[in-house]
Structure formats: C-alpha cells, structure tokens
C-alpha cells in the first residue's frame, strides 16, 4: 500500500520519513551550492528555488502520509484484537486503549503539524519567488545596482526570513497546544477516583 | 465599559485633591477604552462567565498607563490638542503634566496590589515603551524598510497590545495575537494620519516633520526621490513628501489587510472562541478606512 509517488517508500514508513528528510537535505545543499555558483557568475536563478524545493516537500508529505496511515492501521488492529482476542477485562485490551491510542494520536498530531509546516513553507516561497528572483538579480549585479534597489531586496529577504520563522514558531505552538490537550485527556483518564471524601475524625481525643 | 468608567471615576475621587482636576480632564472624556476592551476580549476568547476582579483591575491600570504614554507623547510632540481638546500640558502646564503622569504610574502599581504577574507585565510594558520611543527617535530620517517599521511598531503599540492580551489571558497563549493587533493598530494610525483623519486622535504632521518611519513612509521611501526628501535633515519639501506618502496609501492598506489576516489566523489557532478577537481586528481595521 505504500510506495507510489515521491517520498512513498515501499518499505517501512519510518524509513520513508528518514529517506525523505535525506532527500530534502540534499536538495537544500545542492540549491545552496547552485546559488553560490550562479551569483559568482552573475547569473540570477532564484526562480529555481521554489521548484527545487517542491519535490522534496512533496516527498516529505508523502512519507508523512505513509507514517500516519501505518499508525492508523496499527491502532485499528490493536483495537480490533483487543475487542476479539482478549479475555473480558483483560490487561492487553486496557493497555491498547490506554497507551497505544494516545501514542498514535500524538504521532498523527505531529505528522499533521509537519505537513502543515511544509505546506506553509511552500506557500511562503511561492509568494516571495518573484521578488526573490529580482533580489538575487540585484545582488548579483556586484554592487552596481542603486542603493534603493539593494535596500528593497534586503527588505524582501528579511520579510521572507521573518515569515518562515513565524510559521515555524506558530506550528510549534499549535503542536504544543494539541499535545497539551492530549496530555490533559490522558491525565484525566488515569485520575484516581476522589478518595478524600468529607473529613471525618477517626480517633477520639484524649481527655 | 460602564463598570470600568465608574471604577476610574472612583479612583480619581480617591486621588490627591491637588491633581484631581488634571486627572478628570485626562480621563473622564473621549477615551475609546480600546485597550481595556482588548483585555476583556482576550479573557472572553478563552473563558466564559463574569469578568473577574483581577481582570477588571488590570483594565483600569492599562487605561492609567496608556494615558501616561499619551501625556508624555503630547509633551514631546508639542501637541496642543488631542481628541479635539487641549492636551494636559497645554491646559495645566508641563510641570503639572509630568508630575501627574508620575503620580498615575505609582497609583497604577498600588492598584495592582498583590497581582505579581500583573506587576511583571506592566513593568515589561513601561520598559518596552521607553525603549521603543528612543529607538523610533534614533532611527528617524533614515532610508529603512517595512521590516524596520514592523520592528519599531511591534515594540511601540505592539508591546501595549501584547501586554493587554497577556493580562486578559495569563497563560500567554494570545501574546502573538496581541502583538499583531498592536501592529495593525499602529499601521492604521499611520495610514489614518496620512489621510488627515481625526478619527484616531491626531494628525500626521509631527511624524512627517520629524522623519518618523511610518508605514506609508516605509513604502514611499523605496523611491529614491522620496527617500532623499525623507532623509533631508533640514526637513525638505514636506508637501511633496506628503504626496509621495498619499500615493502609497493603497499599498499600505493592502499590507494592513495582510497583518489583519495574520491576526485572524492566530485567533483561530489559539482561542477557544475566536469571535471576540476577530471583532477586535475588524474594529481596528476600520480605523484607517473612514
């Protein structure tokens, strides 16, 4: 069921994630080298940026989807086995419900946030692509461009960096918030029944 | 808001008789109470039920501190009027205005009593406002960009609304929302000034004269001709510079729409009920559209 399309691994979905990360890393390194060579040779080429990163991004999304699907399958299996195979009130069923489901849920949340981050990143890159290309063109002109154009290019690049940073922080905060909710649910499920009751004296005072 | 107004009136009644007149002049007319509204809305975005005493007290103190910043701004800008009436220093003299603002700060901290988180937040606010004002003045008449404007506005009005958001919800979940709301407010104020509006309490002549980096200025000075006028230490042709700013208004409005959208995303992501926060954004966004 896995293995079609970029980033989809025919093997273990976790391995797929690592392979997709490796691809993204290599693409980034390649792009950096490419841009250095191009700017030294006076040839703009930042328009390639979005296109070069798009493949690895899709790969990451594919790998995430595989991992999420694999987890889903695992939870469904555990639930089904719990329902059929275990003795009534058995320990295994309880473990599956208490631990495996929340762990799977946490992985789904993390995969979802990662996918959302990559989508956001692609959108930001797409929206800045034209101005970035222009900016690299100005910088590649070896300081001959008017100061105002260089300032404008720097401003565009700073906006891109801020947006990427803001996106990462926002996604991380949402992830933290969603995991906190899960943590709270888990804590409530494991909460002992209230044993305190109303206070009663269990001894007699010495007179 | 009626309860807050009453609370402010009661507070003034308990102040020194010597300063009661300037305090009434400053507080009892014309305020929009937008900062207290932000505190209440942030509380409402995450919780139900009546507004607790601590939140009401925070709303009172933010209004006190906000007015301190207005009194100081008016003295520094030599503004004769605000909201269509004489400023405190024009009416009562600079000494009285400065001493009253010190008195208000001390009273603000007293009102917070044992609210340690509130004290820390108000201290953060006063420190950041002071730094932002100095930074804005140091960076005047320089060919900077939108990102620099964002930094300055984020520390100036942004810090005020960040603190409001944290006062309304002490977990800090809405801090970024508050910062974006402040940025939006600051930008709408800048655009409103260029449009020559009285809706936000003042004109934009001071900023134009002093070479302050407003949103329309940051957009206009991308043009070298406008940048040359803007950076001229003698003040240059202000009318011509003003025309450059006016030409950039549509672009500035589009940029404000973008900030408003960032705020909506933040509200939807972190509020249980984003409606009060989105209402704040819409209300703020309207300020430059009159």
Short mmCIF file of C-alpha atoms in Angstrom, two decimals:
data_model
loop_
_atom_site.label_atom_id
_atom_site.label_comp_id
_atom_site.label_asym_id
_atom_site.label_seq_id
_atom_site.Cartn_x
_atom_site.Cartn_y
_atom_site.Cartn_z
CA UNK A 1 0.00 0.00 0.00
CA UNK A 2 2.98 2.35 0.40
CA UNK A 3 5.42 3.25 -2.30
CA UNK A 4 3.70 5.18 -5.06
CA UNK A 5 4.69 8.77 -5.72
CA UNK A 6 7.58 10.86 -4.43
CA UNK A 7 8.61 10.15 -0.88
CA UNK A 8 6.46 6.98 -0.70
CA UNK A 9 8.59 4.12 0.50
CA UNK A 10 7.96 0.51 -0.49
CA UNK A 11 9.36 -0.48 2.92
CA UNK A 12 8.90 0.74 6.45
CA UNK A 13 7.14 4.14 6.64
CA UNK A 14 9.56 5.34 9.32
CA UNK A 15 12.46 4.61 6.96
CA UNK A 16 10.47 6.52 4.33
CA UNK A 17 10.45 9.59 6.57
CA UNK A 18 14.21 9.46 7.04
CA UNK A 19 14.76 8.98 3.31
CA UNK A 20 12.52 11.93 2.51
CA UNK A 21 14.40 14.04 5.07
CA UNK A 22 17.68 12.99 3.47
CA UNK A 23 16.35 13.99 0.02
CA UNK A 24 15.21 17.37 1.33
CA UNK A 25 18.59 17.95 2.96
CA UNK A 26 20.49 17.03 -0.22
CA UNK A 27 18.21 19.25 -2.31
CA UNK A 28 18.87 22.16 0.08
CA UNK A 29 22.64 21.66 -0.05
CA UNK A 30 22.53 21.36 -3.84
CA UNK A 31 20.47 24.52 -4.12
CA UNK A 32 22.85 26.44 -1.89
CA UNK A 33 25.86 25.41 -3.96
CA UNK A 34 23.98 26.24 -7.14
CA UNK A 35 23.08 29.71 -5.93
CA UNK A 36 26.67 30.42 -4.85
CA UNK A 37 27.98 29.44 -8.27
CA UNK A 38 25.28 31.41 -10.06
CA UNK A 39 25.79 34.59 -8.06
CA UNK A 40 29.56 34.37 -8.62
CA UNK A 41 28.94 34.07 -12.35
CA UNK A 42 26.41 36.90 -12.36
CA UNK A 43 23.54 34.64 -13.35
CA UNK A 44 20.35 35.04 -11.35
CA UNK A 45 18.43 31.86 -10.73
CA UNK A 46 16.39 32.26 -7.61
CA UNK A 47 13.30 31.38 -9.62
CA UNK A 48 14.50 27.81 -9.32
CA UNK A 49 14.26 27.96 -5.56
CA UNK A 50 10.60 27.05 -5.22
CA UNK A 51 10.76 24.43 -7.97
CA UNK A 52 13.88 22.78 -6.50
CA UNK A 53 12.40 22.53 -3.03
CA UNK A 54 8.94 21.49 -4.18
CA UNK A 55 9.98 17.89 -4.94
CA UNK A 56 11.49 17.19 -1.51
CA UNK A 57 8.50 18.89 0.11
CA UNK A 58 6.08 16.61 -1.70
CA UNK A 59 8.34 13.72 -0.73
CA UNK A 60 8.11 14.68 2.94
CA UNK A 61 4.34 14.93 2.70
CA UNK A 62 4.15 11.50 1.08
CA UNK A 63 6.31 9.98 3.79
CA UNK A 64 4.23 11.65 6.49
CA UNK A 65 1.05 10.32 4.94
CA UNK A 66 2.51 6.79 4.89
CA UNK A 67 3.54 7.03 8.52
CA UNK A 68 0.14 8.34 9.56
CA UNK A 69 -1.62 5.57 7.59
CA UNK A 70 0.65 2.91 9.11
CA UNK A 71 -0.09 4.17 12.59
CA UNK A 72 -3.79 4.30 11.92
CA UNK A 73 -3.65 0.70 10.74
CA UNK A 74 -1.76 -0.30 13.87
CA UNK A 75 -4.31 1.36 16.18
CA UNK A 76 -7.23 -0.17 14.34
CA UNK A 77 -5.56 -3.57 14.60
CA UNK A 78 -4.87 -3.18 18.30
CA UNK A 79 -8.44 -2.09 18.94
CA UNK A 80 -9.85 -5.00 16.92
CA UNK A 81 -7.56 -7.53 18.61
CA UNK A 82 -8.46 -6.03 21.94
CA UNK A 83 -12.13 -6.40 21.20
CA UNK A 84 -11.96 -10.01 19.90
CA UNK A 85 -8.95 -11.83 21.35
CA UNK A 86 -8.58 -10.68 24.90
CA UNK A 87 -10.39 -12.06 27.85
CA UNK A 88 -13.09 -9.79 29.21
CA UNK A 89 -11.48 -7.03 31.23
CA UNK A 90 -8.08 -8.30 30.08
CA UNK A 91 -4.86 -6.37 30.62
CA UNK A 92 -3.87 -6.25 26.90
CA UNK A 93 -7.04 -4.53 25.82
CA UNK A 94 -6.61 -1.98 28.52
CA UNK A 95 -3.00 -1.30 27.51
CA UNK A 96 -4.07 -0.86 23.88
CA UNK A 97 -6.73 1.65 24.79
CA UNK A 98 -4.75 3.46 27.44
CA UNK A 99 -1.39 3.80 25.72
CA UNK A 100 -1.35 2.78 22.07
CA UNK A 101 -4.21 5.01 21.02
CA UNK A 102 -2.85 8.18 22.64
CA UNK A 103 0.62 7.43 21.25
CA UNK A 104 -0.84 7.01 17.81
CA UNK A 105 -2.88 10.14 18.26
CA UNK A 106 0.28 12.04 19.23
CA UNK A 107 2.05 10.79 16.10
CA UNK A 108 -0.89 11.81 13.95
CA UNK A 109 -0.81 15.28 15.50
CA UNK A 110 2.93 15.57 14.86
CA UNK A 111 2.57 14.34 11.27
CA UNK A 112 -0.28 16.74 10.65
CA UNK A 113 1.73 19.70 12.00
CA UNK A 114 4.75 18.73 9.90
CA UNK A 115 2.59 18.58 6.79
CA UNK A 116 1.06 21.93 7.66
CA UNK A 117 4.56 23.41 8.10
CA UNK A 118 5.72 22.16 4.70
CA UNK A 119 2.58 23.48 3.01
CA UNK A 120 3.03 26.84 4.72
CA UNK A 121 6.67 26.95 3.68
CA UNK A 122 5.76 26.20 0.07
CA UNK A 123 3.17 28.98 0.13
CA UNK A 124 5.65 31.49 1.56
CA UNK A 125 8.29 30.57 -1.01
CA UNK A 126 5.75 30.81 -3.80
CA UNK A 127 4.61 34.24 -2.67
CA UNK A 128 8.18 35.56 -2.48
CA UNK A 129 9.51 33.84 -5.58
CA UNK A 130 9.26 36.80 -7.95
CA UNK A 131 10.74 39.34 -5.56
CA UNK A 132 13.49 36.89 -4.56
CA UNK A 133 14.48 36.39 -8.17
CA UNK A 134 14.66 40.15 -8.59
CA UNK A 135 16.60 40.47 -5.34
CA UNK A 136 19.21 37.90 -6.33
CA UNK A 137 19.48 39.71 -9.66
CA UNK A 138 20.21 42.98 -7.90
CA UNK A 139 22.77 41.45 -5.55
CA UNK A 140 24.41 39.58 -8.39
CA UNK A 141 24.95 42.91 -10.15
CA UNK A 142 28.02 43.21 -7.93
CA UNK A 143 27.06 46.40 -6.16
CA UNK A 144 26.26 48.33 -9.33
CA UNK A 145 22.55 48.46 -8.57
CA UNK A 146 21.24 51.67 -6.98
CA UNK A 147 21.25 51.69 -3.18
CA UNK A 148 17.45 51.89 -3.05
CA UNK A 149 17.09 48.66 -5.03
CA UNK A 150 19.55 46.86 -2.78
CA UNK A 151 17.64 48.08 0.27
CA UNK A 152 14.39 46.88 -1.27
CA UNK A 153 15.91 43.46 -1.99
CA UNK A 154 17.22 43.22 1.56
CA UNK A 155 13.77 44.17 2.90
CA UNK A 156 12.11 41.43 0.81
CA UNK A 157 14.61 38.86 2.02
CA UNK A 158 14.09 39.94 5.65
CA UNK A 159 10.32 39.57 5.18
CA UNK A 160 10.85 36.03 3.86
CA UNK A 161 13.07 35.11 6.81
CA UNK A 162 10.58 36.55 9.31
CA UNK A 163 7.65 34.73 7.72
CA UNK A 164 9.50 31.40 7.72
CA UNK A 165 10.47 31.92 11.38
CA UNK A 166 6.94 32.99 12.35
CA UNK A 167 5.50 29.96 10.59
CA UNK A 168 7.84 27.59 12.42
CA UNK A 169 7.02 29.15 15.79
CA UNK A 170 3.26 29.13 15.12
CA UNK A 171 3.25 25.49 14.04
CA UNK A 172 5.37 24.57 17.08
CA UNK A 173 2.94 26.39 19.38
CA UNK A 174 -0.05 24.66 17.82
CA UNK A 175 1.76 21.33 18.19
CA UNK A 176 2.48 22.11 21.84
CA UNK A 177 -1.13 23.13 22.44
CA UNK A 178 -2.53 19.98 20.78
CA UNK A 179 -0.13 17.74 22.69
CA UNK A 180 -1.06 19.54 25.91
CA UNK A 181 -4.73 18.77 25.27
CA UNK A 182 -3.86 15.13 24.68
CA UNK A 183 -1.76 15.11 27.84
CA UNK A 184 -4.65 16.60 29.80
CA UNK A 185 -7.07 13.95 28.49
CA UNK A 186 -4.60 11.22 29.38
CA UNK A 187 -4.14 12.62 32.87
CA UNK A 188 -7.90 12.74 33.37
CA UNK A 189 -8.30 9.13 32.20
CA UNK A 190 -5.74 7.98 34.73
CA UNK A 191 -7.01 10.13 37.56
CA UNK A 192 -7.78 8.14 40.70
CA UNK A 193 -11.32 8.43 41.96
CA UNK A 194 -11.60 11.10 44.59
CA UNK A 195 -10.75 9.29 47.82
CA UNK A 196 -10.69 12.27 50.07
CA UNK A 197 -14.42 12.48 50.78
CA UNK A 198 -15.60 14.69 53.56
CA UNK A 199 -13.35 14.91 56.57
CA UNK A 200 -14.20 12.52 59.41
CA UNK A 201 -12.39 12.12 62.68
CA UNK A 202 -11.27 8.55 63.13
CA UNK A 203 -9.91 8.81 66.62
CA UNK A 204 -11.00 10.00 69.98
CA UNK A 205 -9.21 12.84 71.65
CA UNK A 206 -7.51 12.07 74.92
CA UNK A 207 -9.22 13.86 77.66
CA UNK B 1 -17.25 49.51 29.95
CA UNK B 2 -19.69 51.39 32.17
CA UNK B 3 -18.29 49.49 35.17
CA UNK B 4 -14.77 50.47 34.13
CA UNK B 5 -15.77 54.11 33.70
CA UNK B 6 -17.25 54.08 37.21
CA UNK B 7 -14.10 52.46 38.57
CA UNK B 8 -11.95 55.20 37.01
CA UNK B 9 -14.21 57.89 38.48
CA UNK B 10 -13.98 56.28 41.92
CA UNK B 11 -10.21 56.07 41.60
CA UNK B 12 -9.97 59.78 40.75
CA UNK B 13 -12.15 60.61 43.78
CA UNK B 14 -9.58 58.88 45.98
CA UNK B 15 -6.60 60.75 44.46
CA UNK B 16 -4.95 63.88 45.84
CA UNK B 17 -7.17 66.94 45.57
CA UNK B 18 -4.25 68.84 44.04
CA UNK B 19 -4.24 66.60 40.95
CA UNK B 20 -7.93 65.79 40.70
CA UNK B 21 -8.69 68.43 38.07
CA UNK B 22 -5.99 67.36 35.60
CA UNK B 23 -6.91 63.71 36.17
CA UNK B 24 -10.57 64.40 35.42
CA UNK B 25 -9.53 66.36 32.36
CA UNK B 26 -7.45 63.48 31.12
CA UNK B 27 -9.65 60.52 31.99
CA UNK B 28 -13.28 61.43 32.02
CA UNK B 29 -13.83 62.42 28.40
CA UNK B 30 -13.26 60.99 24.98
CA UNK B 31 -11.47 57.72 25.72
CA UNK B 32 -12.24 54.80 23.39
CA UNK B 33 -11.18 52.27 26.07
CA UNK B 34 -9.80 50.06 23.30
CA UNK B 35 -7.04 48.59 25.46
CA UNK B 36 -9.40 47.52 28.27
CA UNK B 37 -11.68 46.11 25.55
CA UNK B 38 -8.71 44.05 24.30
CA UNK B 39 -8.15 42.67 27.80
CA UNK B 40 -11.83 41.72 28.15
CA UNK B 41 -11.97 40.19 24.65
CA UNK B 42 -8.87 38.07 25.30
CA UNK B 43 -10.43 36.84 28.52
CA UNK B 44 -13.69 36.06 26.70
CA UNK B 45 -11.83 34.25 23.90
CA UNK B 46 -10.71 31.57 26.35
CA UNK B 47 -13.19 31.63 29.23
CA UNK B 48 -16.86 32.05 29.99
CA UNK B 49 -18.59 33.67 32.94
CA UNK B 50 -18.38 37.11 34.52
CA UNK B 51 -15.18 39.15 34.29
CA UNK B 52 -13.17 38.53 37.49
CA UNK B 53 -11.96 41.33 39.75
CA UNK B 54 -8.30 40.86 38.75
CA UNK B 55 -9.15 41.39 35.08
CA UNK B 56 -11.23 44.50 35.88
CA UNK B 57 -8.33 45.90 37.88
CA UNK B 58 -5.90 45.16 35.02
CA UNK B 59 -8.26 47.05 32.67
CA UNK B 60 -8.20 50.06 35.00
CA UNK B 61 -4.40 50.03 35.23
CA UNK B 62 -3.85 49.63 31.47
CA UNK B 63 -6.02 52.69 30.94
CA UNK B 64 -3.91 54.57 33.51
CA UNK B 65 -0.61 53.57 31.88
CA UNK B 66 -1.91 54.25 28.39
CA UNK B 67 -2.80 57.78 29.44
CA UNK B 68 0.68 58.27 30.86
CA UNK B 69 2.07 57.45 27.42
CA UNK B 70 -0.37 59.93 25.84
CA UNK B 71 0.60 62.74 28.23
CA UNK B 72 4.32 62.19 27.57
CA UNK B 73 3.78 61.87 23.79
CA UNK B 74 1.86 65.14 23.74
CA UNK B 75 4.61 66.95 25.64
CA UNK B 76 7.36 65.55 23.40
CA UNK B 77 5.39 66.24 20.20
CA UNK B 78 4.33 69.70 21.44
CA UNK B 79 0.77 68.77 20.52
CA UNK B 80 -1.71 71.47 21.52
CA UNK B 81 -4.79 69.27 21.20
CA UNK B 82 -5.86 65.64 21.40
CA UNK B 83 -9.30 64.31 20.55
CA UNK B 84 -10.39 67.86 19.79
CA UNK B 85 -9.50 69.36 23.18
CA UNK B 86 -6.44 70.89 24.83
CA UNK B 87 -3.76 68.43 25.91
CA UNK B 88 -2.92 68.19 29.60
CA UNK B 89 0.31 70.18 29.36
CA UNK B 90 -1.41 72.90 27.32
CA UNK B 91 -4.19 73.21 29.88
CA UNK B 92 -2.27 72.75 33.15
CA UNK B 93 1.38 73.34 32.19
CA UNK B 94 4.29 70.95 31.61
CA UNK B 95 5.28 70.61 35.27
CA UNK B 96 1.79 69.58 36.27
CA UNK B 97 1.51 67.17 33.33
CA UNK B 98 4.85 65.49 34.09
CA UNK B 99 4.16 65.20 37.83
CA UNK B 100 0.65 63.89 37.20
CA UNK B 101 1.99 61.19 34.89
CA UNK B 102 4.46 60.06 37.60
CA UNK B 103 1.61 60.03 40.12
CA UNK B 104 -0.51 57.87 37.76
CA UNK B 105 2.27 55.28 37.38
CA UNK B 106 2.68 55.00 41.16
CA UNK B 107 -1.09 54.72 41.59
CA UNK B 108 -1.24 52.06 38.87
CA UNK B 109 1.19 49.82 40.72
CA UNK B 110 -0.69 50.39 44.00
CA UNK B 111 -3.93 49.36 42.32
CA UNK B 112 -2.37 46.03 41.29
CA UNK B 113 -1.90 45.11 44.98
CA UNK B 114 -0.62 41.51 45.14
CA UNK B 115 -1.08 40.68 41.44
CA UNK B 116 2.57 39.76 40.82
CA UNK B 117 2.04 38.60 37.23
CA UNK B 118 0.24 41.86 36.51
CA UNK B 119 3.11 43.86 38.07
CA UNK B 120 5.63 41.98 35.91
CA UNK B 121 3.56 42.61 32.76
CA UNK B 122 3.13 46.33 33.44
CA UNK B 123 6.85 46.64 34.16
CA UNK B 124 7.59 44.91 30.85
CA UNK B 125 5.23 47.36 29.14
CA UNK B 126 6.80 50.51 30.58
CA UNK B 127 10.31 49.30 29.77
CA UNK B 128 9.45 48.33 26.20
CA UNK B 129 7.54 51.55 25.53
CA UNK B 130 10.53 53.58 26.73
CA UNK B 131 12.96 51.62 24.56
CA UNK B 132 10.62 51.82 21.53
CA UNK B 133 10.27 55.60 21.77
CA UNK B 134 14.06 56.05 21.94
CA UNK B 135 14.58 53.61 19.06
CA UNK B 136 11.96 55.36 16.91
CA UNK B 137 13.63 58.72 17.51
CA UNK B 138 17.15 57.37 16.85
CA UNK B 139 16.04 55.80 13.58
CA UNK B 140 14.24 58.88 12.19
CA UNK B 141 15.10 60.23 8.71
CA UNK B 142 16.80 57.00 7.68
CA UNK B 143 16.09 55.05 4.50
CA UNK B 144 14.76 51.95 6.24
CA UNK B 145 12.22 49.36 5.12
CA UNK B 146 8.93 47.71 6.03
CA UNK B 147 10.69 45.17 8.23
CA UNK B 148 12.19 48.01 10.28
CA UNK B 149 8.75 49.59 10.57
CA UNK B 150 7.40 46.25 11.81
CA UNK B 151 10.10 46.09 14.49
CA UNK B 152 9.53 49.64 15.71
CA UNK B 153 5.71 49.38 15.63
CA UNK B 154 5.88 45.95 17.24
CA UNK B 155 7.79 47.35 20.21
CA UNK B 156 5.72 50.52 20.43
CA UNK B 157 1.99 49.84 20.02
CA UNK B 158 2.65 46.12 19.62
CA UNK B 159 4.04 45.82 23.17
CA UNK B 160 0.97 47.60 24.58
CA UNK B 161 -1.44 45.13 23.00
CA UNK B 162 0.79 42.14 23.70
CA UNK B 163 0.59 43.03 27.38
CA UNK B 164 -3.20 43.58 27.12
CA UNK B 165 -3.55 40.06 25.66
CA UNK B 166 -1.42 38.59 28.46
CA UNK B 167 -3.43 40.47 31.10
CA UNK B 168 -6.68 39.08 29.68
CA UNK B 169 -5.32 35.56 29.44
CA UNK B 170 -2.46 34.94 31.85
CA UNK B 171 -1.28 31.78 30.06
CA UNK B 172 0.30 33.91 27.31
CA UNK B 173 -1.40 31.97 24.51
CA UNK B 174 -2.68 35.18 22.94
CA UNK B 175 0.54 37.20 23.21
CA UNK B 176 1.33 36.94 19.49
CA UNK B 177 -2.26 37.84 18.66
CA UNK B 178 -1.91 40.95 20.84
CA UNK B 179 1.32 41.90 19.08
CA UNK B 180 -0.33 41.61 15.67
CA UNK B 181 -3.33 43.63 16.84
CA UNK B 182 -0.96 46.35 18.07
CA UNK B 183 0.92 46.30 14.78
CA UNK B 184 -2.38 46.64 12.92
CA UNK B 185 -3.47 49.50 15.18
CA UNK B 186 -0.15 51.27 14.67
CA UNK B 187 -0.36 50.83 10.89
CA UNK B 188 -3.98 52.02 10.74
CA UNK B 189 -2.95 55.04 12.81
CA UNK B 190 -0.13 55.79 10.33
CA UNK B 191 -2.43 55.45 7.33
CA UNK B 192 -5.20 57.41 9.04
CA UNK B 193 -2.75 60.23 9.76
CA UNK B 194 -1.80 60.46 6.10
CA UNK B 195 -5.45 60.57 5.18
CA UNK B 196 -5.69 63.53 7.51
CA UNK B 197 -8.15 61.86 9.80
CA UNK B 198 -9.17 62.94 13.23
CA UNK B 199 -10.65 59.52 13.94
CA UNK B 200 -7.55 58.24 15.72
CA UNK B 201 -6.91 61.34 17.75
CA UNK B 202 -4.36 63.32 15.81
CA UNK B 203 -2.85 64.42 12.53
CA UNK B 204 0.36 63.18 10.98
CA UNK B 205 2.20 66.48 10.71
CA UNK B 206 4.56 65.71 13.60
CA UNK B 207 5.67 62.39 12.12
CA UNK B 208 6.18 63.98 8.70
CA UNK B 209 8.15 66.89 10.18
CA UNK B 210 10.32 64.63 12.38
CA UNK B 211 11.03 62.00 9.72
CA UNK B 212 9.40 59.18 11.73
CA UNK B 213 9.24 55.85 9.92
CA UNK B 214 5.51 55.27 9.43
CA UNK B 215 4.03 52.55 7.22
CA UNK B 216 3.32 54.87 4.26
CA UNK B 217 6.79 56.39 4.75
CA UNK B 218 8.48 52.96 4.66
CA UNK B 219 6.69 52.21 1.39
CA UNK B 220 7.24 55.63 -0.16
CA UNK B 221 10.97 55.87 0.50
CA UNK B 222 11.60 52.86 -1.69
CA UNK B 223 11.52 55.55 -4.37
CA UNK B 224 14.94 57.32 -4.25
CA UNK B 225 13.33 60.75 -4.81
CA UNK B 226 11.06 60.28 -1.77
CA UNK B 227 13.96 58.83 0.24
CA UNK B 228 16.04 61.95 -0.47
CA UNK B 229 13.26 64.23 0.81
CA UNK B 230 12.61 62.00 3.82
CA UNK B 231 16.27 61.88 4.88
CA UNK B 232 16.85 65.63 4.44
CA UNK B 233 17.92 66.91 7.91
CA UNK B 234 16.52 70.38 7.07
CA UNK B 235 13.03 68.97 6.66
CA UNK B 236 12.89 69.47 2.88
CA UNK B 237 9.69 69.87 0.93
CA UNK B 238 7.14 68.33 3.31
CA UNK B 239 4.20 68.89 0.95
CA UNK B 240 5.95 66.94 -1.80
CA UNK B 241 6.93 64.19 0.66
CA UNK B 242 3.30 64.06 1.81
CA UNK B 243 2.22 63.49 -1.80
CA UNK B 244 4.62 60.53 -2.04
CA UNK B 245 3.02 59.10 1.11
CA UNK B 246 -0.51 59.57 -0.26
CA UNK B 247 0.47 57.74 -3.45
CA UNK B 248 1.42 54.71 -1.35
CA UNK B 249 -1.86 54.52 0.58
CA UNK B 250 -3.38 51.66 -1.49
CA UNK B 251 -0.22 49.59 -0.95
CA UNK B 252 -0.28 50.41 2.76
CA UNK B 253 -3.94 49.36 3.00
CA UNK B 254 -3.10 46.06 1.28
CA UNK B 255 -0.27 45.48 3.76
CA UNK B 256 -2.65 46.18 6.65
CA UNK B 257 -5.08 43.62 5.21
CA UNK B 258 -2.21 41.13 5.31
CA UNK B 259 -1.49 41.87 9.00
CA UNK B 260 -5.22 41.59 9.77
CA UNK B 261 -5.23 38.15 8.16
CA UNK B 262 -2.20 37.09 10.22
CA UNK B 263 -4.17 38.17 13.30
CA UNK B 264 -7.25 36.17 12.26
CA UNK B 265 -5.13 33.04 11.72
CA UNK B 266 -3.58 33.49 15.16
CA UNK B 267 -7.02 33.96 16.76
CA UNK B 268 -8.44 30.85 15.07
CA UNK B 269 -5.40 28.80 16.05
CA UNK B 270 -5.25 29.66 19.74
CA UNK B 271 -8.62 30.88 21.01
CA UNK B 272 -11.44 28.64 22.18
CA UNK B 273 -13.86 31.25 20.85
CA UNK B 274 -12.07 33.44 18.29
CA UNK B 275 -15.13 35.66 17.65
CA UNK B 276 -14.27 38.43 20.18
CA UNK B 277 -10.70 38.58 18.83
CA UNK B 278 -11.79 38.74 15.22
CA UNK B 279 -14.22 41.51 16.16
CA UNK B 280 -11.26 43.45 17.61
CA UNK B 281 -9.37 43.04 14.34
CA UNK B 282 -12.33 44.22 12.26
CA UNK B 283 -12.86 47.21 14.54
CA UNK B 284 -9.18 48.16 14.33
CA UNK B 285 -9.04 47.66 10.58
CA UNK B 286 -11.90 50.12 10.13
CA UNK B 287 -9.86 52.89 11.76
CA UNK B 288 -7.98 53.71 8.56
CA UNK B 289 -11.00 53.37 6.29
CA UNK B 290 -13.07 56.42 7.19
#
